[in-house]
Structure formats: structure tokens, C-alpha cells
């Protein structure tokens, strides 16, 4: 494949395909909703009014640009140069706010009055409830019954923000079931409802929409890196991958520069062969999940496997189609990180730099141990969120009590 063809393929074609992945495999009743979104999303996000308001809210409301921080003690430890892109410092504590601000502006522009969303860790639910309060729109968040229990502080935040939290009680009662419920709701309320998806997953155009909104991460880090080092490009960009939105945003403006190696860290859970894992890239096969063709974990007869990770934000059996394509084309490499490795990496960052990362982000840090980095390499790692929500897990698992 020529460089030009490769570069073109990082953006989906007319039908939403990245190579063989993506598309829009949806029930007929959703076709008008998706067509309407497809017709409007690029027009809206390229308009001057949108760009101005998005930029202003990212800056004054979400606290952007987030710093690109040189982690000197961590760098010494790894005998390399390690930079942290601090999405943990945004309003609501993770990169998810970038996407929800963008989509709420889009929903408002499209005249929608009722917002629905799915959430796993509760981070996307909180980010959605936040922007609904900001825009004065009704908000319903679907969440697995199990996640409601293990993420109680985020449930409380959503309620305080005025959102209604509805429990998904089928299947594993986690993220994928919450997503199914949200899709069901959208089918039942097609005209007034906007479905605000939290990652680069779902039918086209969502993966492209969310990747574009999150691309602010690499837009900033590319410029910050240049200003701080005088070098054009880092050697590596590393990010964790649940559905893949913070990774898509972290990679976006580096995709067309093959000298920048891109590394995604997915959750191996208890280990790749343990049966308790969420490593859809390492173990998945091609199939359709939530409207898109991608890698997902399934049984021999095609049933979607229950995913497992200690980190609720990575506990998803599929992965966004862009990542499936980056993996297949060889542009990015994906490493699997176990619960244990992530916990140790979180503790290391906390003790070396005084930064408590989200468990999800700790997977990206732990990937360093599997990389062959050299002393003069520059590595940018995205810290997708802060660890406040995971404190109970840290206390229990790291024997800190
Ligand atoms: C939700 C979440 C993730 C995983 O989602 P992606 O779409 O893969 O980015 C990672 N980190 C944090 C802090 C999250 O809240």
C-alpha cells in the first residue's frame, strides 16, 4: 500500500469502512436516525459557529489545553524520555468530556431535546450528564446493574447532575448490555432523541465523529512536543484501549507519520488464557457488535463472550473499527496488560510522580514494560483519567489498608 492510500484509509469511506472494518449494521428502524446524523455531522463540526463554541468550551469549561508533562523520575526509571498527556486534569477527570461537549453541541444543532447514553465505569455517564446540565437537556443514562454497584460514586454524581440512571439487567449486566438498552430506547424514540455514544464504536458515523472530537488530544500534544523539545515527532505514542476513543484521539494527528510508532494497551484481565479477559485484539475474531464490523471476543458458535477487566472502562468485548484496521494494517501495535500489571503501574506512577491515574490509564503505563525503548526515545503516554474513582480497588488490591 502506498503512503497516500494508507493515509486515506485512516478515514472511513462513504459507507464508514476502514478496510474491512466498520460500516453500519443496524436494524431498519434506525436507518433514518443514522442517515440524519450522517448527513449533518461533518457539516456541523466544520461550521465556524461550531468550531468557535467547541474551542471556547474546551478551553474555559473543560480546562484545555491539558499539559504535556515531562515525567523526569519515571524517565530515569525507564532510562528514556517519558511525557504524560494529562487528560486526567480535565473537568470531570477524563478525556470523555472532549467528546460529550462536541456531541451535545451537535445534538442541539440538530434540534434534539432528549439525550440518551450508555456507560460502563460511569465516566461517560458523568461526562454526558455534565454537558446535559450545561445545555439544559434531558438526560437518560443506561448502566449495567453490576456497574451501578461497583461505581457508586459516579452514579451519585449523575443523579446530582439531574440525569436519570436506568439499570440494564440482562446478560452480564455491564457495558455491552447497557449499550443494547440504549439502542432499544433509540429505536423506540427515533425523532426527538440523540444517542450520545461514548467511544469510537457503534455504526458509522459514530467512530469517525468521536475520533474527530477526541483528536484535540494529539492536535495539542503534537504542538506541545515540538515546542518543548524542538523535535518534530515523538518516537512512540501510547494509550489504553477500551472502545478506543482516547487512543484514537492520541494517535489521530500522528497517523500519517509512520516514524511515530503507535501502541495501544488493551486489558488482558486475569491473563489471555484465563477466560477472564477483555483482550479483543489479541483474542478476538471478526464479527459484528453494536452496529459495526470489528474484532470481538466470541464463542465458536458466534455468541459474544462476557468480557472481564478490573477496570470497568476497558471491560468491553469489542474494539472500535479504526483500531481493528490499524492493527490489521500494521500501523499500530496492541499489547495486552493484566490487572496485576496495571495495578503495579498505577502504584509506580503514584510513587514516582505523585499522580494517581485511572486504572484504565495504568494499562498504558504498564505497556512500557513490554516495549523496547531506547535511552534517547521520546514516549508520549496518554493519562486518560484520574484515579479517584478507583481508590477502593487500589486500597483492596494493593493492601494499603
Ligand atoms: C472510558 C475510559 C477509558 C476507555 O475508553 P476509550 O474509549 O478506550 O478511551 C479509558 N480511560 C478512562 C479514564 C476512561 O474513563
Short mmCIF file of C-alpha atoms and ligand atoms in Angstrom, two decimals:
data_model
loop_
_atom_site.label_atom_id
_atom_site.label_comp_id
_atom_site.label_asym_id
_atom_site.label_seq_id
_atom_site.Cartn_x
_atom_site.Cartn_y
_atom_site.Cartn_z
CA UNK A 1 0.00 0.00 0.00
CA UNK A 2 1.35 3.45 -0.90
CA UNK A 3 1.63 6.10 1.77
CA UNK A 4 -1.23 8.02 0.24
CA UNK A 5 -3.54 5.02 0.21
CA UNK A 6 -2.61 4.24 3.79
CA UNK A 7 -3.30 7.80 4.88
CA UNK A 8 -6.66 7.81 3.12
CA UNK A 9 -7.63 4.55 4.76
CA UNK A 10 -7.41 6.05 8.25
CA UNK A 11 -10.57 7.92 7.42
CA UNK A 12 -13.62 5.82 6.68
CA UNK A 13 -15.06 5.61 3.18
CA UNK A 14 -18.58 6.75 2.23
CA UNK A 15 -20.11 3.72 3.93
CA UNK A 16 -17.99 4.02 7.05
CA UNK A 17 -15.45 1.29 6.33
CA UNK A 18 -11.85 1.28 7.47
CA UNK A 19 -10.52 -1.52 5.27
CA UNK A 20 -12.89 -4.42 6.03
CA UNK A 21 -13.99 -2.95 9.39
CA UNK A 22 -16.72 -0.53 10.43
CA UNK A 23 -19.86 0.13 8.39
CA UNK A 24 -23.36 0.50 9.79
CA UNK A 25 -25.06 -2.84 10.53
CA UNK A 26 -28.26 -1.62 12.10
CA UNK A 27 -31.92 -2.54 12.35
CA UNK A 28 -34.03 -0.99 9.64
CA UNK A 29 -35.84 1.21 12.14
CA UNK A 30 -32.61 3.03 12.96
CA UNK A 31 -31.70 3.84 9.37
CA UNK A 32 -33.43 7.28 9.35
CA UNK A 33 -31.61 8.30 12.59
CA UNK A 34 -28.25 7.24 11.27
CA UNK A 35 -28.84 8.80 7.85
CA UNK A 36 -29.81 12.06 9.52
CA UNK A 37 -26.65 12.05 11.63
CA UNK A 38 -24.52 11.13 8.62
CA UNK A 39 -25.99 13.99 6.62
CA UNK A 40 -25.29 16.52 9.38
CA UNK A 41 -22.20 15.66 11.37
CA UNK A 42 -19.44 16.91 9.07
CA UNK A 43 -21.43 19.94 8.00
CA UNK A 44 -21.95 20.91 11.65
CA UNK A 45 -18.49 20.20 13.02
CA UNK A 46 -16.83 22.02 10.13
CA UNK A 47 -19.02 25.11 10.57
CA UNK A 48 -17.41 28.23 12.00
CA UNK A 49 -20.03 28.57 14.79
CA UNK A 50 -19.43 25.01 15.99
CA UNK A 51 -15.65 25.30 15.85
CA UNK A 52 -15.72 28.54 17.81
CA UNK A 53 -18.06 27.28 20.53
CA UNK A 54 -16.36 23.88 20.81
CA UNK A 55 -12.98 25.51 21.19
CA UNK A 56 -14.21 28.01 23.73
CA UNK A 57 -15.91 25.34 25.89
CA UNK A 58 -12.88 23.05 25.70
CA UNK A 59 -10.78 25.90 26.98
CA UNK A 60 -12.94 27.67 29.55
CA UNK A 61 -15.16 24.81 30.69
CA UNK A 62 -13.07 21.65 30.33
CA UNK A 63 -9.70 23.26 31.11
CA UNK A 64 -7.80 22.69 27.87
CA UNK A 65 -5.13 22.53 26.67
CA UNK A 66 -4.10 19.80 29.09
CA UNK A 67 -0.38 19.82 29.90
CA UNK A 68 2.22 17.62 28.24
CA UNK A 69 4.29 16.85 31.31
CA UNK A 70 7.86 15.56 31.29
CA UNK A 71 7.92 12.81 33.93
CA UNK A 72 11.55 13.02 34.97
CA UNK A 73 11.61 10.43 37.73
CA UNK A 74 9.69 7.94 35.62
CA UNK A 75 12.02 8.71 32.70
CA UNK A 76 15.02 7.92 34.87
CA UNK A 77 13.43 4.67 35.97
CA UNK A 78 12.90 3.58 32.37
CA UNK A 79 16.13 5.18 31.11
CA UNK A 80 14.22 7.04 28.41
CA UNK A 81 12.17 10.23 27.92
CA UNK A 82 8.60 9.88 29.07
CA UNK A 83 5.93 12.52 28.55
CA UNK A 84 2.44 12.36 30.02
CA UNK A 85 -0.55 13.87 28.22
CA UNK A 86 -2.66 14.86 31.21
CA UNK A 87 -6.30 14.18 30.29
CA UNK A 88 -6.78 13.41 34.00
CA UNK A 89 -6.70 17.17 34.62
CA UNK A 90 -9.84 17.94 32.59
CA UNK A 91 -13.21 18.82 34.10
CA UNK A 92 -14.89 15.54 35.21
CA UNK A 93 -11.50 13.83 35.26
CA UNK A 94 -11.13 12.08 31.93
CA UNK A 95 -10.86 12.62 28.18
CA UNK A 96 -14.55 11.76 27.81
CA UNK A 97 -15.56 15.40 28.29
CA UNK A 98 -13.99 16.30 24.89
CA UNK A 99 -16.42 14.02 23.10
CA UNK A 100 -19.52 14.91 25.12
CA UNK A 101 -19.04 18.65 24.67
CA UNK A 102 -18.75 18.12 20.92
CA UNK A 103 -21.76 15.84 20.65
CA UNK A 104 -24.03 17.99 22.83
CA UNK A 105 -23.37 20.93 20.52
CA UNK A 106 -24.15 18.68 17.55
CA UNK A 107 -27.37 17.40 19.19
CA UNK A 108 -28.50 20.94 19.92
CA UNK A 109 -27.72 21.98 16.36
CA UNK A 110 -29.86 19.05 15.11
CA UNK A 111 -32.76 20.21 17.30
CA UNK A 112 -32.74 17.21 19.67
CA UNK A 113 -34.25 17.61 23.14
CA UNK A 114 -33.63 14.25 24.81
CA UNK A 115 -30.18 12.71 25.27
CA UNK A 116 -29.51 9.04 25.94
CA UNK A 117 -26.16 7.40 26.65
CA UNK A 118 -24.61 4.13 27.81
CA UNK A 119 -21.89 3.91 30.41
CA UNK A 120 -19.54 1.31 31.90
CA UNK A 121 -17.28 2.86 34.52
CA UNK A 122 -19.74 5.71 34.79
CA UNK A 123 -17.22 8.16 33.38
CA UNK A 124 -19.08 8.63 30.10
CA UNK A 125 -22.37 8.85 32.02
CA UNK A 126 -20.95 11.60 34.20
CA UNK A 127 -19.48 13.43 31.20
CA UNK A 128 -22.86 13.19 29.42
CA UNK A 129 -24.89 14.25 32.47
CA UNK A 130 -22.48 17.17 32.86
CA UNK A 131 -22.96 18.54 29.35
CA UNK A 132 -26.74 17.94 29.54
CA UNK A 133 -26.82 20.16 32.63
CA UNK A 134 -24.68 22.66 30.76
CA UNK A 135 -27.03 22.66 27.76
CA UNK A 136 -30.26 22.25 29.77
CA UNK A 137 -31.27 18.99 28.05
CA UNK A 138 -32.98 15.88 29.44
CA UNK A 139 -30.52 13.04 30.13
CA UNK A 140 -31.06 9.29 30.50
CA UNK A 141 -28.06 7.06 31.15
CA UNK A 142 -28.17 3.29 30.75
CA UNK A 143 -25.79 1.41 33.01
CA UNK A 144 -25.32 -2.29 33.81
CA UNK A 145 -26.67 -3.32 37.19
CA UNK A 146 -23.25 -4.65 38.21
CA UNK A 147 -21.53 -1.42 37.21
CA UNK A 148 -24.09 0.61 39.17
CA UNK A 149 -22.92 -1.28 42.26
CA UNK A 150 -19.18 -1.06 41.64
CA UNK A 151 -19.20 2.58 40.51
CA UNK A 152 -21.49 4.08 43.17
CA UNK A 153 -19.74 7.49 43.35
CA UNK A 154 -20.28 8.09 39.64
CA UNK A 155 -23.94 7.08 39.92
CA UNK A 156 -24.34 9.68 42.66
CA UNK A 157 -22.67 12.33 40.51
CA UNK A 158 -25.01 11.60 37.58
CA UNK A 159 -28.05 11.87 39.84
CA UNK A 160 -26.81 15.11 41.34
CA UNK A 161 -26.35 16.44 37.80
CA UNK A 162 -30.02 15.68 37.13
CA UNK A 163 -29.68 12.59 34.95
CA UNK A 164 -31.91 9.54 35.22
CA UNK A 165 -29.82 6.35 35.61
CA UNK A 166 -31.56 3.24 34.24
CA UNK A 167 -30.22 -0.20 35.12
CA UNK A 168 -29.52 -2.78 32.40
CA UNK A 169 -30.45 -6.11 33.95
CA UNK A 170 -29.80 -8.55 31.10
CA UNK A 171 -26.67 -10.57 30.20
CA UNK A 172 -23.55 -9.76 32.21
CA UNK A 173 -25.27 -6.54 33.38
CA UNK A 174 -22.28 -4.45 32.27
CA UNK A 175 -21.38 -2.09 29.43
CA UNK A 176 -22.47 -4.18 26.45
CA UNK A 177 -25.91 -4.72 27.98
CA UNK A 178 -26.25 -1.01 28.76
CA UNK A 179 -25.41 -0.33 25.09
CA UNK A 180 -28.13 -2.75 23.97
CA UNK A 181 -30.67 -0.95 26.18
CA UNK A 182 -29.65 2.45 24.82
CA UNK A 183 -30.08 1.21 21.24
CA UNK A 184 -33.52 -0.17 22.15
CA UNK A 185 -34.51 3.22 23.58
CA UNK A 186 -33.32 4.97 20.42
CA UNK A 187 -35.44 2.70 18.26
CA UNK A 188 -38.47 3.49 20.44
CA UNK A 189 -37.86 7.29 20.35
CA UNK A 190 -36.33 7.96 16.95
CA UNK A 191 -37.20 11.61 16.33
CA UNK A 192 -36.58 13.65 19.48
CA UNK A 193 -33.71 11.58 20.90
CA UNK A 194 -29.99 11.93 20.32
CA UNK A 195 -27.85 8.92 21.21
CA UNK A 196 -24.58 10.21 22.62
CA UNK A 197 -22.06 7.37 22.19
CA UNK A 198 -19.01 7.39 24.46
CA UNK A 199 -16.30 5.84 22.32
CA UNK A 200 -15.16 5.21 18.73
CA UNK A 201 -17.64 2.34 18.44
CA UNK A 202 -21.12 1.80 17.02
CA UNK A 203 -22.40 2.28 13.48
CA UNK A 204 -20.90 4.82 11.08
CA UNK A 205 -20.64 7.80 11.51
CA UNK A 206 -20.04 7.49 15.27
CA UNK A 207 -16.49 6.08 15.15
CA UNK A 208 -15.42 8.90 12.83
CA UNK A 209 -17.34 11.57 14.76
CA UNK A 210 -15.86 10.58 18.13
CA UNK A 211 -12.32 10.22 16.71
CA UNK A 212 -12.53 13.74 15.27
CA UNK A 213 -13.78 15.21 18.55
CA UNK A 214 -11.05 13.43 20.55
CA UNK A 215 -8.36 14.39 18.04
CA UNK A 216 -7.84 17.55 20.11
CA UNK A 217 -5.56 15.35 22.27
CA UNK A 218 -2.96 14.82 19.53
CA UNK A 219 -3.55 18.23 18.00
CA UNK A 220 -2.27 19.66 21.29
CA UNK A 221 0.39 17.07 22.06
CA UNK A 222 1.96 17.33 18.60
CA UNK A 223 2.41 21.07 19.01
CA UNK A 224 3.42 20.86 22.68
CA UNK A 225 6.03 18.21 21.94
CA UNK A 226 7.54 20.35 19.19
CA UNK A 227 7.63 23.43 21.41
CA UNK A 228 9.16 21.62 24.36
CA UNK A 229 11.79 19.54 22.56
CA UNK A 230 12.44 21.22 19.24
CA UNK A 231 11.94 17.76 17.67
CA UNK A 232 9.32 17.22 15.04
CA UNK A 233 7.94 13.91 16.30
CA UNK A 234 7.97 11.62 19.34
CA UNK A 235 9.13 8.03 18.79
CA UNK A 236 6.10 6.47 20.46
CA UNK A 237 2.56 7.39 21.40
CA UNK A 238 0.94 5.02 23.90
CA UNK A 239 -2.69 4.90 25.05
CA UNK A 240 -5.07 2.41 26.62
CA UNK A 241 -7.88 0.93 24.54
CA UNK A 242 -11.37 0.10 25.74
CA UNK A 243 -13.55 1.08 22.80
CA UNK A 244 -10.56 3.13 21.73
CA UNK A 245 -11.52 6.82 21.91
CA UNK A 246 -8.63 8.21 23.94
CA UNK A 247 -6.24 6.14 21.81
CA UNK A 248 -7.88 7.34 18.58
CA UNK A 249 -7.56 10.94 19.78
CA UNK A 250 -3.97 10.40 20.90
CA UNK A 251 -2.97 8.80 17.58
CA UNK A 252 -5.03 10.95 15.19
CA UNK A 253 -2.58 13.63 14.10
CA UNK A 254 0.32 11.16 14.07
CA UNK A 255 -1.38 8.53 11.90
CA UNK A 256 0.15 9.79 8.68
CA UNK A 257 3.68 9.91 10.11
CA UNK A 258 4.97 6.33 10.17
CA UNK A 259 8.10 7.36 12.09
CA UNK A 260 5.82 7.70 15.14
CA UNK A 261 5.14 4.23 16.50
CA UNK A 262 1.63 3.84 17.88
CA UNK A 263 0.95 1.48 20.77
CA UNK A 264 -2.46 0.56 22.19
CA UNK A 265 -2.78 -1.22 25.54
CA UNK A 266 -5.80 -3.44 25.98
CA UNK A 267 -6.96 -5.26 29.11
CA UNK A 268 -5.82 -8.86 29.47
CA UNK A 269 -7.72 -9.11 32.78
CA UNK A 270 -6.52 -12.19 34.66
CA UNK A 271 -4.45 -13.24 31.62
CA UNK A 272 -5.01 -14.09 27.95
CA UNK A 273 -5.68 -17.76 28.58
CA UNK A 274 -7.63 -17.32 31.84
CA UNK A 275 -11.06 -16.94 30.25
CA UNK A 276 -11.39 -13.72 32.27
CA UNK A 277 -10.16 -11.07 29.86
CA UNK A 278 -11.18 -8.17 27.62
CA UNK A 279 -8.36 -8.55 25.06
CA UNK A 280 -10.44 -8.33 21.90
CA UNK A 281 -7.43 -7.51 19.74
CA UNK A 282 -5.32 -10.49 20.90
CA UNK A 283 -8.18 -12.99 21.11
CA UNK A 284 -10.97 -11.56 19.00
CA UNK A 285 -12.25 -12.59 15.63
CA UNK A 286 -14.06 -10.54 13.04
CA UNK A 287 -17.75 -10.12 13.74
CA UNK A 288 -20.47 -7.54 14.24
CA UNK A 289 -21.09 -5.80 17.54
CA UNK A 290 -23.26 -2.75 18.19
CA UNK A 291 -23.62 -1.94 14.52
CA UNK A 292 -20.06 -2.29 13.33
CA UNK A 293 -17.74 -4.92 11.87
CA UNK A 294 -14.71 -5.32 14.08
CA UNK A 295 -12.73 -7.68 16.30
CA UNK A 296 -14.72 -9.09 19.15
CA UNK A 297 -14.48 -11.95 21.55
CA UNK A 298 -16.95 -14.65 20.71
CA UNK A 299 -17.52 -18.35 21.24
CA UNK A 300 -17.24 -20.91 18.41
CA UNK A 301 -20.94 -20.56 17.69
CA UNK A 302 -20.74 -16.78 17.47
CA UNK A 303 -22.05 -15.74 20.91
CA UNK A 304 -20.36 -12.66 22.33
CA UNK A 305 -18.12 -13.64 25.26
CA UNK A 306 -18.57 -11.90 28.62
CA UNK A 307 -15.57 -9.61 28.97
CA UNK A 308 -13.64 -9.10 32.19
CA UNK A 309 -11.20 -6.45 33.39
CA UNK A 310 -10.53 -4.96 36.82
CA UNK A 311 -11.07 -1.65 35.09
CA UNK A 312 -14.71 -1.01 34.21
CA UNK A 313 -13.78 1.34 31.36
CA UNK A 314 -11.90 -1.40 29.49
CA UNK A 315 -14.45 -4.10 30.16
CA UNK A 316 -15.87 -4.29 26.61
CA UNK A 317 -15.82 -7.35 24.31
CA UNK A 318 -15.13 -5.40 21.09
CA UNK A 319 -12.96 -2.54 19.90
CA UNK A 320 -13.55 0.42 17.57
CA UNK A 321 -13.19 -0.41 13.84
CA UNK A 322 -10.39 2.13 13.34
CA UNK A 323 -8.24 0.16 15.77
CA UNK A 324 -9.11 -3.16 14.14
CA UNK A 325 -7.82 -1.62 10.91
CA UNK A 326 -4.71 -0.05 12.46
CA UNK A 327 -3.91 -3.47 13.88
CA UNK A 328 -4.52 -5.37 10.66
CA UNK A 329 -2.64 -2.84 8.52
CA UNK A 330 0.25 -2.87 10.98
CA UNK A 331 0.13 0.90 11.56
CA UNK A 332 -0.41 0.43 15.30
CA UNK A 333 0.57 -2.35 17.64
CA UNK A 334 -1.60 -3.57 20.51
CA UNK A 335 -0.24 -5.06 23.71
CA UNK A 336 -2.24 -6.81 26.41
CA UNK A 337 -1.80 -5.85 30.04
CA UNK A 338 -3.11 -7.82 33.01
CA UNK A 339 -4.95 -6.45 36.06
CA UNK A 340 -1.86 -7.07 38.17
CA UNK A 341 0.48 -5.26 35.80
CA UNK A 342 -1.89 -2.28 35.64
CA UNK A 343 -2.15 -2.08 39.44
CA UNK A 344 1.64 -2.09 39.79
CA UNK A 345 1.99 0.59 37.10
CA UNK A 346 -0.58 2.78 38.89
CA UNK A 347 1.38 2.46 42.11
CA UNK A 348 4.67 3.22 40.33
CA UNK A 349 3.33 6.43 38.74
CA UNK A 350 1.83 7.50 42.06
CA UNK A 351 5.06 6.97 43.98
CA UNK A 352 7.42 8.34 41.31
CA UNK A 353 5.43 11.35 40.15
CA UNK A 354 2.62 11.96 42.65
CA UNK A 355 -0.06 11.28 40.04
CA UNK A 356 -2.77 8.70 40.79
CA UNK A 357 -4.00 7.52 37.36
CA UNK A 358 -7.28 5.83 36.47
CA UNK A 359 -6.91 2.05 36.29
CA UNK A 360 -7.60 2.28 32.56
CA UNK A 361 -4.70 4.68 32.04
CA UNK A 362 -2.44 2.46 34.16
CA UNK A 363 -2.71 -0.14 31.38
CA UNK A 364 -0.97 2.30 29.02
CA UNK A 365 1.80 2.87 31.56
CA UNK A 366 2.28 -0.85 32.09
CA UNK A 367 2.75 -1.35 28.34
CA UNK A 368 6.16 0.34 28.76
CA UNK A 369 7.42 -2.89 30.32
CA UNK A 370 6.73 -4.74 27.07
CA UNK A 371 8.34 -2.13 24.81
CA UNK A 372 11.97 -1.97 23.82
CA UNK A 373 12.54 1.71 24.41
CA UNK A 374 15.98 3.24 23.95
CA UNK A 375 17.65 5.98 26.06
CA UNK A 376 17.05 8.75 23.54
CA UNK A 377 13.50 7.75 22.65
CA UNK A 378 10.65 10.14 23.41
CA UNK A 379 7.48 8.40 24.51
CA UNK A 380 4.14 10.18 24.95
CA UNK A 381 1.71 8.29 27.19
CA UNK A 382 -1.88 9.45 27.50
CA UNK A 383 -3.13 9.52 31.07
CA UNK A 384 -6.78 9.22 30.06
CA UNK A 385 -8.20 9.88 33.53
CA UNK A 386 -7.57 10.27 37.22
CA UNK A 387 -7.75 7.53 39.80
CA UNK A 388 -10.24 8.93 42.33
CA UNK A 389 -12.97 6.56 41.16
CA UNK A 390 -10.64 3.57 41.61
CA UNK A 391 -9.43 4.29 45.14
CA UNK A 392 -11.40 1.45 46.71
CA UNK A 393 -9.90 -1.03 44.24
CA UNK A 394 -6.39 0.30 44.86
CA UNK A 395 -6.86 0.03 48.64
CA UNK A 396 -8.17 -3.53 48.42
CA UNK A 397 -5.79 -4.85 45.77
CA UNK A 398 -2.58 -3.16 46.85
CA UNK A 399 -3.08 -3.95 50.53
CA UNK A 400 -2.93 -0.31 51.50
CA UNK A 401 -5.37 -0.55 54.42
C1 LIG B 1 -13.79 5.20 29.46
C2 LIG B 1 -12.38 5.31 29.78
C3 LIG B 1 -11.41 4.66 29.00
C4 LIG B 1 -11.74 3.71 27.88
O1 LIG B 1 -12.41 4.27 26.81
P1 LIG B 1 -11.72 4.56 25.41
O2 LIG B 1 -12.85 4.87 24.52
O3 LIG B 1 -10.96 3.35 25.01
O4 LIG B 1 -10.82 5.73 25.61
C5 LIG B 1 -10.08 4.86 29.32
N1 LIG B 1 -9.71 5.66 30.35
C6 LIG B 1 -10.62 6.29 31.12
C7 LIG B 1 -10.14 7.14 32.24
C8 LIG B 1 -11.97 6.14 30.86
O5 LIG B 1 -12.86 6.77 31.63
#
